[in-house]
PDB file of C-alpha atoms in Angstrom:
ATOM      1  CA  UNK A   1     -33.053  61.905  89.572  1.00 53.00           C
ATOM      2  CA  UNK A   2     -30.516  62.911  86.928  1.00 57.00           C
ATOM      3  CA  UNK A   3     -31.434  62.711  83.286  1.00 57.00           C
ATOM      4  CA  UNK A   4     -29.304  61.311  80.470  1.00 58.00           C
ATOM      5  CA  UNK A   5     -26.974  58.387  80.315  1.00 58.00           C
ATOM      6  CA  UNK A   6     -24.878  57.359  83.246  1.00 60.00           C
ATOM      7  CA  UNK A   7     -21.516  55.663  83.261  1.00 60.00           C
ATOM      8  CA  UNK A   8     -23.132  52.241  83.249  1.00 59.00           C
ATOM      9  CA  UNK A   9     -24.802  52.853  79.894  1.00 56.00           C
ATOM     10  CA  UNK A  10     -21.510  53.922  78.335  1.00 53.00           C
ATOM     11  CA  UNK A  11     -19.757  50.828  79.616  1.00 57.00           C
ATOM     12  CA  UNK A  12     -22.399  48.568  78.087  1.00 55.00           C
ATOM     13  CA  UNK A  13     -21.947  50.227  74.684  1.00 55.00           C
ATOM     14  CA  UNK A  14     -18.179  49.804  74.722  1.00 54.00           C
ATOM     15  CA  UNK A  15     -18.447  46.188  75.813  1.00 54.00           C
ATOM     16  CA  UNK A  16     -20.704  45.361  72.891  1.00 53.00           C
ATOM     17  CA  UNK A  17     -18.289  47.056  70.470  1.00 54.00           C
ATOM     18  CA  UNK A  18     -15.294  45.189  71.926  1.00 55.00           C
ATOM     19  CA  UNK A  19     -16.412  41.601  71.725  1.00 54.00           C
ATOM     20  CA  UNK A  20     -13.905  39.005  72.879  1.00 56.00           C
ATOM     21  CA  UNK A  21     -12.038  37.051  70.238  1.00 56.00           C
ATOM     22  CA  UNK A  22     -10.823  33.494  70.623  1.00 60.00           C
ATOM     23  CA  UNK A  23      -7.338  34.209  69.220  1.00 58.00           C
ATOM     24  CA  UNK A  24      -4.905  33.660  72.130  1.00 60.00           C
ATOM     25  CA  UNK A  25      -2.160  35.755  70.487  1.00 62.00           C
ATOM     26  CA  UNK A  26      -4.249  38.934  70.547  1.00 58.00           C
ATOM     27  CA  UNK A  27      -5.853  40.569  73.512  1.00 60.00           C
ATOM     28  CA  UNK A  28      -9.614  40.369  73.750  1.00 56.00           C
ATOM     29  CA  UNK A  29     -10.249  44.045  73.166  1.00 60.00           C
ATOM     30  CA  UNK A  30      -7.435  44.819  70.751  1.00 57.00           C
ATOM     31  CA  UNK A  31      -8.557  42.235  68.197  1.00 55.00           C
ATOM     32  CA  UNK A  32     -11.870  43.947  67.521  1.00 55.00           C
ATOM     33  CA  UNK A  33     -10.206  47.331  67.116  1.00 56.00           C
ATOM     34  CA  UNK A  34      -7.520  46.058  64.735  1.00 57.00           C
ATOM     35  CA  UNK A  35     -10.111  44.706  62.293  1.00 56.00           C
ATOM     36  CA  UNK A  36     -11.800  48.105  62.077  1.00 56.00           C
ATOM     37  CA  UNK A  37      -8.508  49.932  61.501  1.00 58.00           C
ATOM     38  CA  UNK A  38      -7.498  47.609  58.659  1.00 59.00           C
ATOM     39  CA  UNK A  39     -10.700  48.370  56.769  1.00 57.00           C
ATOM     40  CA  UNK A  40     -10.229  52.112  57.107  1.00 55.00           C
ATOM     41  CA  UNK A  41      -6.580  52.188  56.069  1.00 59.00           C
ATOM     42  CA  UNK A  42      -7.190  50.093  52.955  1.00 60.00           C
ATOM     43  CA  UNK A  43      -9.826  52.555  51.775  1.00 62.00           C
ATOM     44  CA  UNK A  44      -7.705  55.646  52.422  1.00 73.00           C
ATOM     45  CA  UNK A  45      -4.509  54.484  50.726  1.00 77.00           C
ATOM     46  CA  UNK A  46      -4.191  55.589  47.147  1.00 80.00           C
ATOM     47  CA  UNK A  47      -2.540  53.339  44.630  1.00 85.00           C
ATOM     48  CA  UNK A  48       1.017  54.370  43.774  1.00 86.00           C
ATOM     49  CA  UNK A  49       1.840  55.142  40.184  1.00 85.00           C
ATOM     50  CA  UNK A  50       4.963  53.217  39.111  1.00 86.00           C
ATOM     51  CA  UNK A  51       5.723  55.870  36.453  1.00 87.00           C
ATOM     52  CA  UNK A  52       5.934  58.700  38.982  1.00 91.00           C
ATOM     53  CA  UNK A  53       9.527  59.910  39.531  1.00 91.00           C
ATOM     54  CA  UNK A  54      11.091  59.099  42.885  1.00 93.00           C
ATOM     55  CA  UNK A  55      11.917  61.943  45.248  1.00 94.00           C
ATOM     56  CA  UNK A  56      15.571  63.006  45.278  1.00 95.00           C
ATOM     57  CA  UNK A  57      17.790  62.209  48.255  1.00 95.00           C
ATOM     58  CA  UNK A  58      18.703  64.930  50.730  1.00 95.00           C
ATOM     59  CA  UNK A  59      22.299  66.076  51.230  1.00 95.00           C
ATOM     60  CA  UNK A  60      22.684  63.628  54.108  1.00 96.00           C
ATOM     61  CA  UNK A  61      21.682  60.661  51.956  1.00 95.00           C
ATOM     62  CA  UNK A  62      24.007  61.766  49.157  1.00 95.00           C
ATOM     63  CA  UNK A  63      26.765  61.810  51.789  1.00 96.00           C
ATOM     64  CA  UNK A  64      25.651  58.442  53.118  1.00 95.00           C
ATOM     65  CA  UNK A  65      25.999  56.824  49.665  1.00 94.00           C
ATOM     66  CA  UNK A  66      29.706  57.630  49.639  1.00 94.00           C
ATOM     67  CA  UNK A  67      30.174  56.964  53.347  1.00 94.00           C
ATOM     68  CA  UNK A  68      28.789  53.413  53.028  1.00 93.00           C
ATOM     69  CA  UNK A  69      31.499  52.486  50.546  1.00 92.00           C
ATOM     70  CA  UNK A  70      34.319  53.750  52.750  1.00 93.00           C
ATOM     71  CA  UNK A  71      32.778  52.293  55.916  1.00 93.00           C
ATOM     72  CA  UNK A  72      32.474  48.827  54.353  1.00 92.00           C
ATOM     73  CA  UNK A  73      36.105  48.926  53.230  1.00 92.00           C
ATOM     74  CA  UNK A  74      37.272  49.918  56.709  1.00 92.00           C
ATOM     75  CA  UNK A  75      34.918  47.537  58.561  1.00 91.00           C
ATOM     76  CA  UNK A  76      34.240  44.467  56.395  1.00 89.00           C
ATOM     77  CA  UNK A  77      32.992  42.431  59.371  1.00 91.00           C
ATOM     78  CA  UNK A  78      30.199  44.859  60.291  1.00 89.00           C
ATOM     79  CA  UNK A  79      27.133  43.974  58.246  1.00 86.00           C
ATOM     80  CA  UNK A  80      24.384  45.637  60.291  1.00 91.00           C
ATOM     81  CA  UNK A  81      22.659  48.461  58.445  1.00 91.00           C
ATOM     82  CA  UNK A  82      21.979  50.237  61.725  1.00 93.00           C
ATOM     83  CA  UNK A  83      25.698  50.395  62.533  1.00 93.00           C
ATOM     84  CA  UNK A  84      26.445  52.022  59.171  1.00 93.00           C
ATOM     85  CA  UNK A  85      23.626  54.509  59.690  1.00 93.00           C
ATOM     86  CA  UNK A  86      24.738  55.444  63.200  1.00 94.00           C
ATOM     87  CA  UNK A  87      28.349  55.900  62.152  1.00 94.00           C
ATOM     88  CA  UNK A  88      27.237  57.964  59.145  1.00 95.00           C
ATOM     89  CA  UNK A  89      25.029  60.163  61.320  1.00 95.00           C
ATOM     90  CA  UNK A  90      27.858  60.848  63.751  1.00 96.00           C
ATOM     91  CA  UNK A  91      30.243  61.658  60.912  1.00 95.00           C
ATOM     92  CA  UNK A  92      27.665  63.995  59.287  1.00 96.00           C
ATOM     93  CA  UNK A  93      27.177  65.882  62.558  1.00 96.00           C
ATOM     94  CA  UNK A  94      30.919  66.346  62.932  1.00 96.00           C
ATOM     95  CA  UNK A  95      31.336  67.806  59.406  1.00 94.00           C
ATOM     96  CA  UNK A  96      31.600  71.575  59.034  1.00 94.00           C
ATOM     97  CA  UNK A  97      29.410  73.593  56.648  1.00 94.00           C
ATOM     98  CA  UNK A  98      32.281  73.761  54.137  1.00 95.00           C
ATOM     99  CA  UNK A  99      32.649  69.965  54.170  1.00 94.00           C
ATOM    100  CA  UNK A 100      28.877  69.520  53.705  1.00 95.00           C
ATOM    101  CA  UNK A 101      28.740  71.957  50.772  1.00 96.00           C
ATOM    102  CA  UNK A 102      29.588  69.480  47.958  1.00 96.00           C
ATOM    103  CA  UNK A 103      26.872  67.082  49.148  1.00 96.00           C
ATOM    104  CA  UNK A 104      24.352  69.901  49.384  1.00 96.00           C
ATOM    105  CA  UNK A 105      25.168  71.049  45.846  1.00 96.00           C
ATOM    106  CA  UNK A 106      24.729  67.481  44.509  1.00 96.00           C
ATOM    107  CA  UNK A 107      21.404  67.252  46.327  1.00 97.00           C
ATOM    108  CA  UNK A 108      20.314  70.593  44.835  1.00 97.00           C
ATOM    109  CA  UNK A 109      21.162  69.355  41.320  1.00 96.00           C
ATOM    110  CA  UNK A 110      19.155  66.181  41.861  1.00 96.00           C
ATOM    111  CA  UNK A 111      16.268  68.225  43.218  1.00 96.00           C
ATOM    112  CA  UNK A 112      16.289  70.419  40.086  1.00 97.00           C
ATOM    113  CA  UNK A 113      16.235  67.313  37.869  1.00 96.00           C
ATOM    114  CA  UNK A 114      13.388  65.922  39.933  1.00 96.00           C
ATOM    115  CA  UNK A 115      11.451  69.167  39.454  1.00 96.00           C
ATOM    116  CA  UNK A 116      11.792  68.868  35.672  1.00 95.00           C
ATOM    117  CA  UNK A 117      10.726  65.221  35.714  1.00 95.00           C
ATOM    118  CA  UNK A 118       7.733  66.029  37.915  1.00 95.00           C
ATOM    119  CA  UNK A 119       6.611  68.833  35.573  1.00 95.00           C
ATOM    120  CA  UNK A 120       6.766  66.443  32.632  1.00 94.00           C
ATOM    121  CA  UNK A 121       4.951  63.766  34.630  1.00 93.00           C
ATOM    122  CA  UNK A 122       2.219  66.185  35.750  1.00 93.00           C
ATOM    123  CA  UNK A 123       1.728  67.407  32.175  1.00 92.00           C
ATOM    124  CA  UNK A 124       1.292  63.814  31.000  1.00 90.00           C
ATOM    125  CA  UNK A 125      -1.210  63.170  33.782  1.00 88.00           C
ATOM    126  CA  UNK A 126      -3.170  66.293  32.887  1.00 87.00           C
ATOM    127  CA  UNK A 127      -3.278  65.317  29.207  1.00 87.00           C
ATOM    128  CA  UNK A 128      -4.400  61.773  29.939  1.00 83.00           C
ATOM    129  CA  UNK A 129      -7.063  62.943  32.402  1.00 79.00           C
ATOM    130  CA  UNK A 130      -8.342  65.482  29.821  1.00 74.00           C
ATOM    131  CA  UNK A 131      -8.626  62.695  27.241  1.00 72.00           C
ATOM    132  CA  UNK A 132     -10.479  60.507  29.710  1.00 70.00           C
ATOM    133  CA  UNK A 133     -12.814  63.368  30.649  1.00 67.00           C
ATOM    134  CA  UNK A 134     -13.615  64.020  26.980  1.00 70.00           C
ATOM    135  CA  UNK A 135     -14.367  60.332  26.385  1.00 69.00           C
ATOM    136  CA  UNK A 136     -16.658  60.237  29.419  1.00 69.00           C
ATOM    137  CA  UNK A 137     -18.508  63.351  28.234  1.00 67.00           C
ATOM    138  CA  UNK A 138     -19.009  61.831  24.764  1.00 70.00           C
ATOM    139  CA  UNK A 139     -20.392  58.630  26.299  1.00 71.00           C
ATOM    140  CA  UNK A 140     -22.827  60.645  28.422  1.00 70.00           C
ATOM    141  CA  UNK A 141     -24.007  62.599  25.355  1.00 66.00           C
ATOM    142  CA  UNK A 142     -24.622  59.352  23.472  1.00 68.00           C
ATOM    143  CA  UNK A 143     -26.629  57.973  26.362  1.00 66.00           C
ATOM    144  CA  UNK A 144     -28.729  61.138  26.556  1.00 67.00           C
ATOM    145  CA  UNK A 145     -29.386  61.301  22.817  1.00 64.00           C
ATOM    146  CA  UNK A 146     -30.743  57.753  22.643  1.00 61.00           C
ATOM    147  CA  UNK A 147     -34.337  57.531  23.864  1.00 58.00           C
ATOM    148  CA  UNK A 148     -35.011  54.733  26.254  1.00 59.00           C
ATOM    149  CA  UNK A 149     -37.621  52.383  24.842  1.00 61.00           C
ATOM    150  CA  UNK A 150     -38.713  49.394  26.805  1.00 60.00           C
ATOM    151  CA  UNK A 151     -40.429  46.915  24.492  1.00 56.00           C
ATOM    152  CA  UNK A 152     -41.776  44.912  27.384  1.00 56.00           C
ATOM    153  CA  UNK A 153     -43.606  47.910  28.859  1.00 52.00           C
ATOM    154  CA  UNK A 154     -45.244  48.777  25.520  1.00 50.00           C
ATOM    155  CA  UNK A 155     -46.416  45.222  24.893  1.00 50.00           C
ATOM    156  CA  UNK A 156     -47.713  44.748  28.419  1.00 51.00           C
ATOM    157  CA  UNK A 157     -49.719  47.958  28.402  1.00 51.00           C
ATOM    158  CA  UNK A 158     -51.289  47.105  25.014  1.00 52.00           C
ATOM    159  CA  UNK A 159     -52.317  43.618  26.065  1.00 51.00           C
ATOM    160  CA  UNK A 160     -53.801  44.818  29.296  1.00 50.00           C
ATOM    161  CA  UNK A 161     -56.179  47.204  27.437  1.00 51.00           C
ATOM    162  CA  UNK A 162     -57.353  44.459  25.068  1.00 52.00           C
ATOM    163  CA  UNK A 163     -58.176  42.165  27.951  1.00 52.00           C
ATOM    164  CA  UNK A 164     -60.195  44.901  29.628  1.00 52.00           C
ATOM    165  CA  UNK A 165     -62.174  45.474  26.435  1.00 54.00           C
ATOM    166  CA  UNK A 166     -62.847  41.734  26.119  1.00 55.00           C
ATOM    167  CA  UNK A 167     -64.079  41.653  29.699  1.00 55.00           C
ATOM    168  CA  UNK A 168     -66.458  44.558  28.985  1.00 56.00           C
ATOM    169  CA  UNK A 169     -67.773  42.826  25.848  1.00 55.00           C
ATOM    170  CA  UNK A 170     -68.467  39.671  27.802  1.00 55.00           C
ATOM    171  CA  UNK A 171     -70.355  41.638  30.435  1.00 55.00           C
ATOM    172  CA  UNK A 172     -72.480  43.296  27.755  1.00 54.00           C
ATOM    173  CA  UNK A 173     -73.308  39.929  26.237  1.00 54.00           C
ATOM    174  CA  UNK A 174     -74.323  38.540  29.615  1.00 53.00           C
ATOM    175  CA  UNK A 175     -76.808  41.357  30.148  1.00 50.00           C
TER     176      UNK A 175
END
């Protein structure tokens, strides 16, 4: 006969991993998988720093800022964001390179400002991490320099020897 696992063994393993759940809104197999994914994604996500500068908008989004104002004036009844976005996208595609140029230059200026802000932010982060590293190193040195003395161990070992000596004395007296 053939060695190794057959298809039946694999099916049993997957069935045990995908236990049915009593929640009627979720499928039996999907529920078990969703729980595992939630745990993984929470661990991987890094916390966002609120002090970090926001990325600058692209030329299209600079254009869209102005286009929204004009679109709302022309179409006050349309309140759907998707409609504004679609109309803006169509208008952007129809613009020539010369018409896009002012938006691209504004985007380039914002990108340059963002670069400066990010350099300043990164320098601050490097300084603060250096300070933290130095503090951690000092704490480790202090821990190493202090000898670890356990009073309980010293007392216990001393008492144990005295008891042994007393036991020996009693044996000698009995003889």
